PDB file of C-alpha atoms in Angstrom:
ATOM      1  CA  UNK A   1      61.425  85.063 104.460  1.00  0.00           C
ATOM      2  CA  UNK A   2      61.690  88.556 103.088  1.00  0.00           C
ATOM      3  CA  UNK A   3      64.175  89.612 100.299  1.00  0.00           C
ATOM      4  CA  UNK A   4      65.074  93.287 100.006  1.00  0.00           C
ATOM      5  CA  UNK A   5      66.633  94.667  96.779  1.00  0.00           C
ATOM      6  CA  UNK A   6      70.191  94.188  97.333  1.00  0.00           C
ATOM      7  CA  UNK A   7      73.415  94.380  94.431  1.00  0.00           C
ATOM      8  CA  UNK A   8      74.853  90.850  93.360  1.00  0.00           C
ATOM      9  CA  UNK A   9      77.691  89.687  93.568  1.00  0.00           C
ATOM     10  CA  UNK A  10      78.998  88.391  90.281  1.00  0.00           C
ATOM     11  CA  UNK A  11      81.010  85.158  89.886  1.00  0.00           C
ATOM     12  CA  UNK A  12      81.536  82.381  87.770  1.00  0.00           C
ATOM     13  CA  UNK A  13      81.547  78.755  87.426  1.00  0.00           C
ATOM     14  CA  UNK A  14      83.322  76.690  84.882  1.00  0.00           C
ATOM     15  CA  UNK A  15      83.089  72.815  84.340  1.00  0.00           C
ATOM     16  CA  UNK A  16      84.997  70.716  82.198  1.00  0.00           C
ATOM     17  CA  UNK A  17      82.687  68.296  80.871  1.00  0.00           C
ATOM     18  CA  UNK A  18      84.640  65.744  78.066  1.00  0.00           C
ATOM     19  CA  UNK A  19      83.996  62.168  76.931  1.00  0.00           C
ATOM     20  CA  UNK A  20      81.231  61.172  79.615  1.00  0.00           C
ATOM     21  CA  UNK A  21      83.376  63.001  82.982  1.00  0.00           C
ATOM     22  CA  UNK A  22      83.746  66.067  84.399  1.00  0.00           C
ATOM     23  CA  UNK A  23      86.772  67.508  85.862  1.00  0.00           C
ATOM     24  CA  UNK A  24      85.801  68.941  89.736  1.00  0.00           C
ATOM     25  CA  UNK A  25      88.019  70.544  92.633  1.00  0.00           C
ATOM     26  CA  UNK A  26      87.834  69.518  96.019  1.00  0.00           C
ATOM     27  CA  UNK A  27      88.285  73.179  97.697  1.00  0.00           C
ATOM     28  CA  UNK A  28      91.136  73.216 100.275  1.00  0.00           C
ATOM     29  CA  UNK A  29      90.592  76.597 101.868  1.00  0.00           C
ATOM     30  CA  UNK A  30      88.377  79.433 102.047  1.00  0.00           C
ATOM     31  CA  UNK A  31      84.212  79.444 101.610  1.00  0.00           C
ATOM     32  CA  UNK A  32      83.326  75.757 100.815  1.00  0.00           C
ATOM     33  CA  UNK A  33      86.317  73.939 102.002  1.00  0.00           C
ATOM     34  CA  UNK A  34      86.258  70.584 101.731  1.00  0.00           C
ATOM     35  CA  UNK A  35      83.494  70.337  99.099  1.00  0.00           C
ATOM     36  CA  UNK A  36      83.431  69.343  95.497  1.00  0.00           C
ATOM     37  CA  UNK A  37      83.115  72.001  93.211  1.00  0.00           C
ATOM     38  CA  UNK A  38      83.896  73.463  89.402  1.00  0.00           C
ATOM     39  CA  UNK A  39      86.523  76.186  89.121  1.00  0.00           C
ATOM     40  CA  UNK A  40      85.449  79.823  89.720  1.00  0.00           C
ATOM     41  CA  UNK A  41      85.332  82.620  91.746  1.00  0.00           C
ATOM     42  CA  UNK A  42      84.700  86.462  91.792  1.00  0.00           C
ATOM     43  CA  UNK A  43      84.633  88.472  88.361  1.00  0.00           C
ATOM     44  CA  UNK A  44      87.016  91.619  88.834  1.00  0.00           C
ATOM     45  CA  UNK A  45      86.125  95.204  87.565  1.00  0.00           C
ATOM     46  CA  UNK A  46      86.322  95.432  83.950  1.00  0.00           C
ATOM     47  CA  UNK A  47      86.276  91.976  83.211  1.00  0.00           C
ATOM     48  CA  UNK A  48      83.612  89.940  81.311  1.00  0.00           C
ATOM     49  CA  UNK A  49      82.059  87.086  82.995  1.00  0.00           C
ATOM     50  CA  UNK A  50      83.366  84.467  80.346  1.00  0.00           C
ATOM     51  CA  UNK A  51      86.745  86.017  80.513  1.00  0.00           C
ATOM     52  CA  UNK A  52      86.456  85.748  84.356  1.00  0.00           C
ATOM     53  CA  UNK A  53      86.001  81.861  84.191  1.00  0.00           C
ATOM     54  CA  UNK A  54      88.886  81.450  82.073  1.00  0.00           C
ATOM     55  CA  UNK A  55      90.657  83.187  84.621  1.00  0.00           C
ATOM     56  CA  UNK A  56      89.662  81.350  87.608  1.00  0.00           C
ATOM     57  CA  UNK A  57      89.926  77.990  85.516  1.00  0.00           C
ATOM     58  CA  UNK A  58      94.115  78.698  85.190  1.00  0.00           C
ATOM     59  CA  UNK A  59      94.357  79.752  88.528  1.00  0.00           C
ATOM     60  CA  UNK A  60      92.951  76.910  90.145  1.00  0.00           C
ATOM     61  CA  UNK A  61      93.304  73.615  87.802  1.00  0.00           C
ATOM     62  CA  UNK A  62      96.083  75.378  86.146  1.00  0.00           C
ATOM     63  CA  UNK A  63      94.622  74.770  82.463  1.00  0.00           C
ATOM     64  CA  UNK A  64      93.655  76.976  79.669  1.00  0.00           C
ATOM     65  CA  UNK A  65      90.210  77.065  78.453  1.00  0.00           C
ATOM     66  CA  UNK A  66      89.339  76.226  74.946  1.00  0.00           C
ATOM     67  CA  UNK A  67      85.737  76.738  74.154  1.00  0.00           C
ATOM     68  CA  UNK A  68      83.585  77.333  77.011  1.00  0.00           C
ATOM     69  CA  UNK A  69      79.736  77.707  76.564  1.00  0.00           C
ATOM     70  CA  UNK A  70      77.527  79.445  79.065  1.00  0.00           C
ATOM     71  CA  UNK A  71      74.813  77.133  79.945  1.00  0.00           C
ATOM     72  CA  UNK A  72      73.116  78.204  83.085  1.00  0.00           C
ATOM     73  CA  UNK A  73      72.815  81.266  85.583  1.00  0.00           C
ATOM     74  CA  UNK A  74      72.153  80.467  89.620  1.00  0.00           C
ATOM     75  CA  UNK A  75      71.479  82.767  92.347  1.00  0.00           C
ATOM     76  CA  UNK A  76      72.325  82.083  95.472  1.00  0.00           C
ATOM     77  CA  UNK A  77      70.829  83.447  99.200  1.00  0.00           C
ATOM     78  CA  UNK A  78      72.717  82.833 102.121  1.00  0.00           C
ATOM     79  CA  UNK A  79      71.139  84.136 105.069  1.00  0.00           C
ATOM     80  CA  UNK A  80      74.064  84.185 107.040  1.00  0.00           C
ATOM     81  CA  UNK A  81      75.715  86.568 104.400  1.00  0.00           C
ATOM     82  CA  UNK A  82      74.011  89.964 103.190  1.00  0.00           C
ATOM     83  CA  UNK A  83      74.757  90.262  99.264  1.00  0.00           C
ATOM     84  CA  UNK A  84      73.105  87.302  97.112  1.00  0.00           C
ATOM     85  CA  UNK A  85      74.856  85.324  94.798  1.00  0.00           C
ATOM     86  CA  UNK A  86      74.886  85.781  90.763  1.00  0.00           C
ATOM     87  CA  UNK A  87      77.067  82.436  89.462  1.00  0.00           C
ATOM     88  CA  UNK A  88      77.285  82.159  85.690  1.00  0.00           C
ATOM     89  CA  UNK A  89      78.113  78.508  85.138  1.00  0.00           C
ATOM     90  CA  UNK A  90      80.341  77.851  82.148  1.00  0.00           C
ATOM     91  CA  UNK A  91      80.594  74.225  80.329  1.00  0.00           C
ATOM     92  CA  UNK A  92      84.376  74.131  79.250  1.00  0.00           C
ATOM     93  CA  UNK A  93      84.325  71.946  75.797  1.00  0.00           C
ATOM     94  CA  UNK A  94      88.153  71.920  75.371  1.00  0.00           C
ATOM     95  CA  UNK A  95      91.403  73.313  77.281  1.00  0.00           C
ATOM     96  CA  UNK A  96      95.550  72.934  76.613  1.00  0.00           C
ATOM     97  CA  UNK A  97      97.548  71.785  79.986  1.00  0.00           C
ATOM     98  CA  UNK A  98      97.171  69.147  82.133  1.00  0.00           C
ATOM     99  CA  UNK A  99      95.068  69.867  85.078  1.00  0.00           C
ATOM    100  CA  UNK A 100      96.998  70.408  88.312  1.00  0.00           C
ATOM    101  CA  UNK A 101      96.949  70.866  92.088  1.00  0.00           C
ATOM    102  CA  UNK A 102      97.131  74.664  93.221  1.00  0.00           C
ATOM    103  CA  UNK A 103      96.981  75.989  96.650  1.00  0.00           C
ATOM    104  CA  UNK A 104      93.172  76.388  96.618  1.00  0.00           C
ATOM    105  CA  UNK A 105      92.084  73.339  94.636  1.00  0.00           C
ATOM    106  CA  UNK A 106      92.694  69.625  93.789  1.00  0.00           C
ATOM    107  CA  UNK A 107      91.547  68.678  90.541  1.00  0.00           C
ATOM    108  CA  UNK A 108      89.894  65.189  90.242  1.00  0.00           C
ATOM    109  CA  UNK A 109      87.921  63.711  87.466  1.00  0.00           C
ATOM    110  CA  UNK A 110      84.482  61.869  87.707  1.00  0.00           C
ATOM    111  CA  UNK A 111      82.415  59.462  85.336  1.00  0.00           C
ATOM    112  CA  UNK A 112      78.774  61.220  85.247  1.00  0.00           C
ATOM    113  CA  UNK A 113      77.028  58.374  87.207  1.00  0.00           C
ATOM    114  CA  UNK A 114      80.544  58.757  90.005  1.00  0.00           C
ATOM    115  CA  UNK A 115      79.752  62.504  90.848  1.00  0.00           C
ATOM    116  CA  UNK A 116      80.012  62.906  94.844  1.00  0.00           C
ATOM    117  CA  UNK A 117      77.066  64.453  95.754  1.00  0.00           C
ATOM    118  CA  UNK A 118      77.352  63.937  99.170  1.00  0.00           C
ATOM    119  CA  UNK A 119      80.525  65.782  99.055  1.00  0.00           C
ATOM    120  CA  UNK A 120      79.400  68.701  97.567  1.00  0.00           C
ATOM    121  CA  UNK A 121      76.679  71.559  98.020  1.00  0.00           C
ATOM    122  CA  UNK A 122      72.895  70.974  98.146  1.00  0.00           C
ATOM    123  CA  UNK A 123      72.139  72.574  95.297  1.00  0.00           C
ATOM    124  CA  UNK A 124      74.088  71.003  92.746  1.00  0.00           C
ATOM    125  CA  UNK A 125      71.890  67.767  92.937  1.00  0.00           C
ATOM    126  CA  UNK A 126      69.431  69.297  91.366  1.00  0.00           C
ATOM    127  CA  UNK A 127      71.252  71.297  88.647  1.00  0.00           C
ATOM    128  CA  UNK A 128      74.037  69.067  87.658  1.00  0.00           C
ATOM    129  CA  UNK A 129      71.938  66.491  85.806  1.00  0.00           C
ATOM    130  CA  UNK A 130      70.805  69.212  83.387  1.00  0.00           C
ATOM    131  CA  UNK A 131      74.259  70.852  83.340  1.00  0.00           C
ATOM    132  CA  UNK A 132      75.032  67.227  81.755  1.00  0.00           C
ATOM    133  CA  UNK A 133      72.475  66.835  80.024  1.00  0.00           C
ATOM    134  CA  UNK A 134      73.510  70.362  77.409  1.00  0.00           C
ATOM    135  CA  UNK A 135      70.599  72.055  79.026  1.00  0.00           C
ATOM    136  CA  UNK A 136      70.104  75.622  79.917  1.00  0.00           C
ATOM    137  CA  UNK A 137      69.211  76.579  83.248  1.00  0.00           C
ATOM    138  CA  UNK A 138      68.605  79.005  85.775  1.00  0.00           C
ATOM    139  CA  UNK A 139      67.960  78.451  89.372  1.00  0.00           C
ATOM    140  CA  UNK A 140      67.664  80.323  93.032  1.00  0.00           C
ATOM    141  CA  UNK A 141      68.374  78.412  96.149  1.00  0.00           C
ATOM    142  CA  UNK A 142      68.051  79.756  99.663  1.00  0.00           C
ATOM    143  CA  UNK A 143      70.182  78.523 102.194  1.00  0.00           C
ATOM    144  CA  UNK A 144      70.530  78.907 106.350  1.00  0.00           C
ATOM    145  CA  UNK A 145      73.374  78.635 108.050  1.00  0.00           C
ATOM    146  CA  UNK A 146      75.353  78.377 104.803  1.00  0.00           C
ATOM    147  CA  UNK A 147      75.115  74.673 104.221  1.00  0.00           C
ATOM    148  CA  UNK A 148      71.220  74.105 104.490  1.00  0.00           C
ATOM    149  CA  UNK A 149      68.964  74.735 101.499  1.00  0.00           C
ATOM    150  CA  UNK A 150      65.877  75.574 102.536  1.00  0.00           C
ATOM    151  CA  UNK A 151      63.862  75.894  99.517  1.00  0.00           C
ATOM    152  CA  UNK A 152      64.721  76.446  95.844  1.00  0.00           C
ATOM    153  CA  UNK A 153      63.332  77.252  92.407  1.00  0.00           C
ATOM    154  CA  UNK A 154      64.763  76.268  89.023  1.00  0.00           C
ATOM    155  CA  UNK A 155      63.664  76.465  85.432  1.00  0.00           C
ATOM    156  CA  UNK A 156      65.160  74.696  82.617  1.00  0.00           C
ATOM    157  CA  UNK A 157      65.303  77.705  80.070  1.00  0.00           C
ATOM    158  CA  UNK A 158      65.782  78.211  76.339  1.00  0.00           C
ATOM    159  CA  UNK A 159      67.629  80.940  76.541  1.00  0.00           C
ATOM    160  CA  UNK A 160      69.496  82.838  78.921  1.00  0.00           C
TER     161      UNK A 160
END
């Protein structure tokens, strides 16, 4: 499969990851409905990437981020969509609020050995353990037809 040179888009993940659970959305409209996911989305002009998780974290789960550490950096090819995928993923530490339903997601919290993998994309089976784990990471996973990974490669990293 050949690659040409093409601009990123840049987006964001963030996790909440506290006391042996994480806090995921199950998506209720738009790219990746009824999937599992952290909060994030699209980082607007003139905004930082870490400032764009916060962001997305309130709008979505309705809770203020605390500290937030950037622990890995995926890139995603769809082949069914033209402009690759640059996701910063964010561990959230702390936040203030209790998290809430929103139009887009419903928050839901899961022991580490209770994530739904099956429920959520391909990819994150083979990041998420690390994610857990504190490491740092980087990764680039090709997909057809959106849902499909076709191949993958994924480093953990010691700095990013």
């Amino acid at each position: 499969m050949e690659h040409t040179l093409v601009a990123k888009k840049l987006l964001t993940l963030a996790i909440v990851n506290r006391e042996g659970r994480v806090l995921l959305g199950l998506k209720k409209r738009g790219f990746g409905e009824g999937y599992y996911n952290g909060f994030g989305g699209k980082v607007e002009v003139g905004e930082t990437v870490e400032a764009a998780a916060r962001r997305e974290l309130q709008e979505e789960a309705v809770i203020i981020a605390g500290n937030i550490k950037k622990q890995g950096l995926l890139t995603f090819h769809f082949d069914d969509k033209p402009q690759p995928w640059e996701v910063h993923v964010f561990n959230v530490l702390d936040y203030n609020g209790e998290p809430c339903e929103t139009d887009e997601m419903s928050p839901q919290w899961f022991s580490h050995d209770q994530i739904p993998f099956d429920k959520m994309w391909k990819d994150d089976e083979i990041w998420y353990p690390h994610f857990l784990a504190g490491h740092l990471f980087q990764g680039e996973f090709f997909f057809r037809n959106t849902h499909h990974l076709d191949s993958y490669n994924f480093d953990v990293v010691s700095k990013l």
